[in-house]
Coordinates of N, CA and C in Angstrom, one line a residue:
M1 N 43.7 -1.0 0.7 CA 44.6 -0.7 1.8 C 45.3 -2.1 2.1
D2 N 46.6 -2.0 2.4 CA 47.4 -3.2 2.7 C 47.4 -3.3 4.3
Y3 N 46.6 -4.2 4.8 CA 46.4 -4.4 6.2 C 47.6 -5.2 6.7
K4 N 48.1 -4.9 7.9 CA 49.2 -5.6 8.6 C 48.7 -6.8 9.4
I5 N 47.4 -6.8 9.8 CA 46.9 -7.9 10.5 C 46.5 -9.0 9.5
K6 N 47.1 -10.2 9.8 CA 46.9 -11.3 8.8 C 46.4 -12.6 9.5
R7 N 45.6 -13.4 8.9 CA 45.2 -14.7 9.4 C 46.2 -15.6 8.8
T8 N 46.8 -16.5 9.7 CA 47.8 -17.4 9.2 C 47.3 -18.9 9.3
G9 N 46.2 -19.1 9.9 CA 45.6 -20.4 10.0 C 44.2 -20.4 10.6
R10 N 43.5 -21.4 10.3 CA 42.1 -21.5 10.8 C 41.9 -23.0 11.1
T11 N 41.4 -23.3 12.3 CA 41.1 -24.6 12.8 C 39.7 -24.7 13.3
L12 N 39.0 -25.8 12.8 CA 37.6 -26.1 13.2 C 37.7 -26.5 14.6
A13 N 36.9 -25.8 15.5 CA 36.9 -26.2 16.9 C 35.6 -27.0 17.2
A14 N 34.5 -26.7 16.5 CA 33.3 -27.4 16.7 C 32.3 -27.1 15.6
G15 N 31.4 -28.0 15.3 CA 30.5 -27.8 14.2 C 29.1 -28.3 14.6
G16 N 28.1 -27.6 14.1 CA 26.7 -28.0 14.3 C 26.0 -28.1 13.0
A17 N 24.7 -28.2 13.1 CA 23.9 -28.3 11.9 C 23.9 -27.1 11.0
V18 N 24.1 -25.9 11.6 CA 24.0 -24.7 10.8 C 25.3 -23.9 10.9
L19 N 26.0 -24.0 12.1 CA 27.2 -23.2 12.4 C 28.4 -24.0 12.6
E20 N 29.6 -23.4 12.2 CA 30.9 -24.0 12.5 C 31.7 -23.0 13.2
F21 N 32.3 -23.4 14.3 CA 33.1 -22.5 15.1 C 34.6 -22.8 14.9
Y22 N 35.3 -21.7 14.6 CA 36.8 -21.9 14.3 C 37.6 -21.0 15.2
K23 N 38.9 -21.4 15.3 CA 39.9 -20.6 15.9 C 40.9 -20.2 14.8
D24 N 41.0 -18.8 14.7 CA 41.9 -18.3 13.7 C 43.2 -17.8 14.4
D25 N 44.3 -18.3 13.8 CA 45.6 -17.8 14.2 C 45.9 -16.5 13.5
M26 N 46.2 -15.5 14.3 CA 46.3 -14.1 13.7 C 47.7 -13.6 14.0
V27 N 48.3 -12.9 13.1 CA 49.5 -12.1 13.3 C 49.1 -10.6 13.4
L28 N 49.3 -9.9 14.5 CA 48.9 -8.6 14.6 C 49.9 -7.6 14.1
K29 N 49.6 -6.3 14.0 CA 50.4 -5.3 13.3 C 51.8 -5.2 14.0
D30 N 51.9 -5.5 15.3 CA 53.2 -5.4 16.0 C 54.0 -6.6 15.9
G31 N 53.5 -7.7 15.2 CA 54.2 -8.9 15.0 C 53.8 -10.0 16.1
S32 N 53.0 -9.6 17.1 CA 52.6 -10.6 18.1 C 51.5 -11.4 17.5
T33 N 51.2 -12.5 18.1 CA 50.1 -13.4 17.6 C 48.9 -13.5 18.6
A34 N 47.8 -13.9 18.1 CA 46.6 -14.0 18.9 C 45.7 -15.0 18.2
V35 N 44.8 -15.6 19.0 CA 43.8 -16.5 18.5 C 42.4 -15.8 18.6
W36 N 41.8 -15.7 17.5 CA 40.4 -15.1 17.4 C 39.4 -16.1 17.1
D37 N 38.2 -15.9 17.6 CA 37.1 -16.8 17.2 C 36.4 -16.3 15.9
F38 N 35.9 -17.3 15.2 CA 35.2 -17.1 13.9 C 34.1 -18.1 13.8
V39 N 32.9 -17.6 13.5 CA 31.7 -18.4 13.3 C 31.3 -18.4 11.8
H40 N 31.2 -19.5 11.2 CA 30.8 -19.6 9.8 C 29.4 -20.2 9.8
H41 N 28.5 -19.5 9.0 CA 27.1 -19.9 8.8 C 27.1 -20.8 7.6
K42 N 26.9 -22.1 7.7 CA 27.0 -23.0 6.6 C 26.0 -22.8 5.5
K43 N 24.9 -22.1 5.8 CA 23.9 -21.8 4.7 C 24.1 -20.4 4.2
G44 N 25.1 -19.7 4.7 CA 25.4 -18.4 4.2 C 24.6 -17.3 4.9
G45 N 23.6 -17.7 5.6 CA 22.7 -16.7 6.3 C 21.3 -16.9 6.0
G46 N 20.6 -15.8 5.8 CA 19.1 -15.9 5.6 C 18.5 -14.7 4.9
A47 N 17.2 -14.6 5.0 CA 16.5 -13.5 4.4 C 15.4 -13.1 5.3
A48 N 15.0 -11.8 5.1 CA 13.9 -11.2 5.9 C 13.1 -10.4 5.0
V49 N 11.9 -10.1 5.5 CA 11.0 -9.2 4.7 C 10.4 -8.1 5.6
V50 N 10.2 -7.0 4.9 CA 9.4 -5.9 5.5 C 8.0 -6.0 4.8
P51 N 7.0 -6.7 5.4 CA 5.8 -6.9 4.8 C 4.8 -5.7 5.1
V52 N 4.4 -5.0 4.1 CA 3.6 -3.8 4.2 C 2.2 -4.2 3.8
L53 N 1.2 -4.1 4.7 CA -0.2 -4.3 4.4 C -0.8 -3.2 3.6
P54 N -1.9 -3.4 3.0 CA -2.6 -2.4 2.2 C -2.8 -1.1 3.0
D55 N -3.0 -1.2 4.3 CA -3.3 0.0 5.1 C -2.0 0.7 5.5
G56 N -0.9 0.2 5.1 CA 0.4 0.8 5.4 C 1.1 0.3 6.6
Q57 N 0.4 -0.5 7.4 CA 1.0 -1.1 8.6 C 2.0 -2.2 8.2
I58 N 2.9 -2.5 9.1 CA 4.0 -3.5 8.8 C 3.8 -4.7 9.7
L59 N 3.8 -5.9 9.1 CA 3.7 -7.1 9.8 C 5.0 -7.5 10.5
L60 N 5.0 -7.8 11.7 CA 6.1 -8.3 12.4 C 5.8 -9.6 13.2
V61 N 6.8 -10.3 13.6 CA 6.5 -11.5 14.4 C 7.1 -11.3 15.8
R62 N 6.4 -11.9 16.7 CA 6.9 -11.8 18.1 C 7.2 -13.3 18.5
Q63 N 8.4 -13.5 19.0 CA 8.8 -14.9 19.4 C 9.9 -14.8 20.5
Y64 N 9.9 -15.9 21.3 CA 10.8 -16.0 22.4 C 12.2 -16.4 21.8
R65 N 13.2 -15.7 22.2 CA 14.6 -16.0 21.8 C 15.4 -16.4 23.0
P66 N 15.7 -17.7 23.1 CA 16.5 -18.2 24.2 C 17.8 -17.6 24.5
S67 N 18.5 -17.1 23.4 CA 19.8 -16.5 23.7 C 19.7 -15.2 24.5
V68 N 18.6 -14.5 24.4 CA 18.4 -13.3 25.2 C 17.4 -13.4 26.3
E69 N 16.8 -14.6 26.3 CA 15.8 -15.0 27.4 C 14.6 -14.1 27.4
R70 N 14.1 -13.7 26.3 CA 12.9 -12.9 26.2 C 12.3 -12.9 24.8
E71 N 11.1 -12.3 24.7 CA 10.5 -12.2 23.4 C 11.1 -11.0 22.6
M72 N 11.2 -11.2 21.3 CA 11.7 -10.1 20.4 C 10.6 -9.9 19.4
L73 N 10.5 -8.6 19.0 CA 9.6 -8.2 17.9 C 10.5 -8.1 16.7
E74 N 10.3 -8.9 15.6 CA 11.2 -9.0 14.5 C 10.4 -9.0 13.2
L75 N 11.2 -8.8 12.1 CA 10.6 -9.0 10.7 C 10.5 -10.5 10.5
P76 N 9.6 -11.0 9.7 CA 9.6 -12.4 9.4 C 10.9 -12.7 8.7
A77 N 11.5 -13.8 9.1 CA 12.8 -14.1 8.5 C 13.2 -15.5 8.9
G78 N 14.2 -16.0 8.2 CA 14.8 -17.3 8.5 C 16.0 -17.6 7.7
A79 N 16.6 -18.7 8.0 CA 17.8 -19.1 7.3 C 17.4 -19.7 5.9
K80 N 18.4 -19.5 5.0 CA 18.2 -20.2 3.7 C 18.2 -21.7 3.9
D81 N 17.5 -22.4 3.0 CA 17.5 -23.9 3.2 C 18.8 -24.5 2.7
F82 N 19.6 -23.8 1.8 CA 20.9 -24.3 1.4 C 21.7 -23.1 1.0
E83 N 23.0 -23.2 0.9 CA 23.9 -22.1 0.7 C 23.6 -21.2 -0.5
N84 N 23.3 -21.8 -1.6 CA 23.0 -21.0 -2.9 C 21.6 -20.7 -3.1
E85 N 20.7 -20.9 -2.1 CA 19.3 -20.6 -2.3 C 19.1 -19.1 -2.6
D86 N 18.3 -18.8 -3.5 CA 17.9 -17.4 -3.8 C 17.3 -16.7 -2.6
P87 N 17.9 -15.7 -2.1 CA 17.4 -15.0 -0.8 C 16.0 -14.6 -1.0
K88 N 15.6 -14.2 -2.2 CA 14.2 -13.7 -2.4 C 13.2 -14.9 -2.2
A89 N 13.6 -16.1 -2.7 CA 12.8 -17.3 -2.5 C 12.7 -17.6 -1.0
A90 N 13.8 -17.5 -0.3 CA 13.8 -17.8 1.1 C 12.9 -16.8 1.9
A91 N 13.0 -15.5 1.5 CA 12.2 -14.5 2.1 C 10.7 -14.7 1.9
A92 N 10.3 -15.1 0.7 CA 8.9 -15.4 0.4 C 8.4 -16.6 1.1
R93 N 9.3 -17.6 1.2 CA 8.9 -18.8 2.0 C 8.7 -18.5 3.5
E94 N 9.6 -17.7 4.1 CA 9.5 -17.4 5.5 C 8.2 -16.5 5.8
L95 N 7.9 -15.6 4.8 CA 6.7 -14.7 5.0 C 5.5 -15.6 5.0
L96 N 5.4 -16.6 4.1 CA 4.2 -17.5 4.1 C 4.2 -18.4 5.3
E97 N 5.3 -18.9 5.7 CA 5.3 -19.8 6.8 C 4.9 -19.1 8.1
E98 N 5.5 -17.9 8.3 CA 5.3 -17.3 9.6 C 4.0 -16.4 9.7
T99 N 3.5 -16.0 8.6 CA 2.3 -15.1 8.6 C 1.1 -15.6 7.8
G100 N 1.4 -16.5 6.9 CA 0.3 -17.0 6.0 C 0.1 -16.0 4.8
Y101 N 0.9 -15.0 4.7 CA 0.8 -14.0 3.6 C 1.7 -14.3 2.4
E102 N 1.3 -14.0 1.2 CA 2.2 -14.0 0.0 C 2.2 -12.6 -0.5
A103 N 3.4 -12.2 -1.1 CA 3.6 -10.9 -1.6 C 3.5 -10.9 -3.1
G104 N 2.7 -10.0 -3.7 CA 2.6 -9.8 -5.1 C 3.8 -9.2 -5.7
K105 N 4.6 -8.4 -4.8 CA 5.8 -7.7 -5.3 C 6.8 -7.8 -4.2
M106 N 8.0 -8.2 -4.5 CA 9.1 -8.2 -3.6 C 10.3 -7.4 -4.2
T107 N 10.8 -6.5 -3.4 CA 11.9 -5.6 -3.8 C 13.0 -5.6 -2.9
F108 N 14.3 -5.7 -3.4 CA 15.4 -5.7 -2.5 C 15.5 -4.4 -1.7
L109 N 15.8 -4.5 -0.4 CA 15.9 -3.3 0.4 C 17.4 -3.1 0.9
T110 N 17.9 -4.1 1.5 CA 19.3 -4.0 2.0 C 19.9 -5.4 2.3
R111 N 21.1 -5.4 2.7 CA 21.8 -6.6 3.1 C 22.6 -6.3 4.4
V112 N 22.5 -7.2 5.4 CA 23.0 -6.9 6.7 C 24.0 -8.0 7.1
K113 N 25.2 -7.6 7.5 CA 26.2 -8.5 8.1 C 26.0 -8.3 9.6
S114 N 25.4 -9.4 10.3 CA 25.0 -9.2 11.7 C 26.1 -8.9 12.6
A115 N 27.2 -9.5 12.5 CA 28.4 -9.3 13.4 C 29.7 -9.7 12.7
P116 N 30.1 -8.8 11.7 CA 31.2 -9.1 10.9 C 32.6 -9.2 11.6
A117 N 32.7 -8.8 12.8 CA 33.9 -8.9 13.6 C 34.2 -10.4 13.8
W118 N 33.2 -11.3 13.9 CA 33.4 -12.7 14.3 C 32.6 -13.7 13.5
C119 N 31.7 -13.2 12.6 CA 30.7 -14.1 12.0 C 30.5 -13.7 10.5
D120 N 30.3 -14.6 9.6 CA 30.1 -14.3 8.2 C 28.6 -14.3 7.8
E121 N 27.7 -14.5 8.8 CA 26.3 -14.5 8.5 C 25.8 -13.2 7.8
E122 N 25.0 -13.4 6.8 CA 24.5 -12.3 6.0 C 22.9 -12.5 5.8
T123 N 22.2 -11.4 6.0 CA 20.8 -11.4 5.9 C 20.4 -10.4 4.8
T124 N 19.7 -10.9 3.8 CA 19.2 -10.0 2.7 C 17.7 -9.7 3.1
V125 N 17.4 -8.4 3.0 CA 16.1 -7.9 3.4 C 15.3 -7.4 2.2
F126 N 14.1 -7.8 2.1 CA 13.2 -7.4 0.9 C 12.0 -6.6 1.5
L127 N 11.5 -5.8 0.6 CA 10.2 -5.1 0.9 C 9.1 -6.0 0.2
A128 N 8.1 -6.4 1.0 CA 7.0 -7.2 0.5 C 5.8 -6.4 0.4
E129 N 5.2 -6.2 -0.8 CA 4.0 -5.4 -1.0 C 3.0 -6.3 -1.7
E130 N 1.8 -5.7 -1.8 CA 0.6 -6.4 -2.5 C 0.4 -7.7 -1.8
L131 N 0.3 -7.6 -0.4 CA 0.1 -8.9 0.4 C -1.3 -9.4 0.2
V132 N -1.3 -10.7 0.2 CA -2.6 -11.5 0.1 C -2.5 -12.6 1.1
K133 N -3.5 -12.7 2.0 CA -3.6 -13.8 2.9 C -3.9 -15.1 2.2
K134 N -3.0 -16.1 2.3 CA -3.2 -17.3 1.5 C -3.5 -18.5 2.5
S135 N -3.0 -18.4 3.7 CA -3.2 -19.6 4.6 C -2.9 -19.2 6.0
G136 N -3.0 -20.1 6.9 CA -2.6 -19.9 8.3 C -1.1 -20.1 8.3
Q137 N -0.5 -20.0 9.5 CA 0.9 -20.2 9.7 C 1.3 -21.6 9.4
H138 N 2.5 -21.9 9.0 CA 3.1 -23.2 8.8 C 4.4 -23.2 9.5
L139 N 4.3 -23.3 10.9 CA 5.5 -23.2 11.7 C 6.3 -24.5 11.8
D140 N 7.6 -24.4 12.0 CA 8.4 -25.5 12.3 C 8.1 -26.0 13.8
A141 N 8.4 -27.2 14.1 CA 8.1 -27.7 15.4 C 8.8 -26.8 16.5
A142 N 9.9 -26.2 16.2 CA 10.6 -25.4 17.2 C 10.2 -23.9 17.2
E143 N 9.2 -23.6 16.5 CA 8.7 -22.2 16.4 C 7.4 -22.0 17.1
E144 N 7.3 -20.9 17.8 CA 6.1 -20.5 18.5 C 6.1 -19.0 18.3
I145 N 5.3 -18.6 17.2 CA 5.4 -17.2 16.7 C 4.0 -16.6 16.6
R146 N 3.8 -15.4 17.1 CA 2.6 -14.6 16.8 C 3.0 -13.5 15.9
F147 N 2.1 -13.1 15.0 CA 2.4 -12.0 14.2 C 1.4 -10.8 14.5
E148 N 1.8 -9.6 14.3 CA 1.1 -8.4 14.6 C 1.5 -7.3 13.7
A149 N 0.6 -6.3 13.5 CA 0.8 -5.2 12.6 C 1.0 -3.9 13.4
H150 N 2.0 -3.1 12.9 CA 2.3 -1.9 13.5 C 2.5 -0.8 12.5
P151 N 2.2 0.5 12.8 CA 2.5 1.6 11.9 C 4.0 1.9 11.9
L152 N 4.5 2.4 10.8 CA 5.9 2.7 10.6 C 6.4 3.6 11.7
G153 N 5.7 4.7 12.0 CA 6.1 5.6 13.0 C 6.3 5.0 14.4
E154 N 5.5 4.1 14.7 CA 5.6 3.4 16.0 C 6.9 2.5 16.0
L155 N 7.1 1.9 14.9 CA 8.3 1.0 14.8 C 9.6 1.9 14.9
L156 N 9.6 3.0 14.2 CA 10.7 3.9 14.3 C 10.9 4.4 15.7
D157 N 9.8 4.7 16.4 CA 10.0 5.1 17.9 C 10.6 4.0 18.7
L158 N 10.3 2.7 18.4 CA 10.9 1.6 19.1 C 12.4 1.5 18.8
I159 N 12.7 1.7 17.5 CA 14.1 1.7 17.2 C 14.9 2.8 17.9
F160 N 14.4 4.0 17.8 CA 15.2 5.2 18.3 C 15.2 5.3 19.8
S161 N 14.3 4.5 20.4 CA 14.3 4.5 21.9 C 15.1 3.3 22.4
G162 N 15.7 2.5 21.5 CA 16.5 1.4 21.9 C 15.7 0.1 22.3
K163 N 14.4 0.2 22.1 CA 13.5 -1.0 22.5 C 13.4 -2.0 21.4
M164 N 13.8 -1.7 20.2 CA 13.8 -2.7 19.1 C 15.3 -2.9 18.8
E165 N 15.8 -4.2 19.1 CA 17.2 -4.4 19.0 C 17.7 -5.4 18.0
D166 N 16.8 -6.1 17.3 CA 17.2 -7.1 16.4 C 17.8 -6.4 15.1
A167 N 19.0 -6.7 14.8 CA 19.8 -6.0 13.7 C 19.0 -6.0 12.4
K168 N 18.6 -7.2 11.9 CA 17.9 -7.2 10.6 C 16.6 -6.4 10.6
T169 N 15.9 -6.4 11.7 CA 14.7 -5.6 11.8 C 15.0 -4.1 11.8
V170 N 15.9 -3.7 12.6 CA 16.3 -2.3 12.6 C 16.7 -1.8 11.2
A171 N 17.6 -2.6 10.6 CA 18.1 -2.3 9.3 C 16.9 -2.3 8.2
G172 N 16.1 -3.3 8.3 CA 15.0 -3.3 7.3 C 14.0 -2.2 7.5
I173 N 13.6 -1.9 8.7 CA 12.6 -0.9 9.0 C 13.2 0.5 8.6
T174 N 14.4 0.8 9.0 CA 15.0 2.1 8.6 C 15.3 2.2 7.1
A175 N 15.6 1.1 6.5 CA 15.8 1.1 5.0 C 14.4 1.4 4.3
Y176 N 13.4 0.8 4.8 CA 12.1 1.0 4.3 C 11.6 2.5 4.5
A177 N 11.9 3.0 5.7 CA 11.5 4.4 6.0 C 12.3 5.4 5.1
A178 N 13.6 5.1 4.8 CA 14.4 5.9 4.0 C 13.8 5.9 2.5
L179 N 13.5 4.7 2.1 CA 12.9 4.5 0.7 C 11.6 5.3 0.6
K180 N 10.8 5.2 1.6 CA 9.5 5.8 1.6 C 9.6 7.3 1.6
S181 N 10.6 7.8 2.3 CA 10.8 9.3 2.4 C 11.3 9.9 1.1
R182 N 11.9 9.1 0.2 CA 12.4 9.5 -1.1 C 11.2 9.7 -2.1
G183 N 10.1 9.1 -1.7 CA 8.9 9.3 -2.5 C 8.8 8.2 -3.5

């Protein structure tokens, strides 16, 4: 499709360690102009895992998120260490760091663009099976994470009641449920 809305310029407004904030000069379909915000993730995003224990329960992490000023229940996940890092390697690293588990088998589940209207961040989600406890957590200084196991049905109830709101977690859990329902 030939879109009439076009970007005519992009200016860096501010930059941080992981994110860059831009102002995009836009020409709209009626010919008027506007300035839109755009956020670039310098590492390209991250990776997450749906870690399934031998009993079928799923490991999740609970951590305080300052942006929403409360704890969130999420899949183990994190940013890639560098832009071209293999998302599967990043997912395996985050699983080990946040839970102490390693996966004998990692399978691609889905890819999520968290907020494509204004951000290019992408999270690749993997199914982690054949889990083996290898160590304790290896958290970064800025992390305070507890992990806990939940049955799939309970997590789907949290999703469909609106109580689970993290995009990568909702996408990963529902993708896993769909995969599992196919047999």
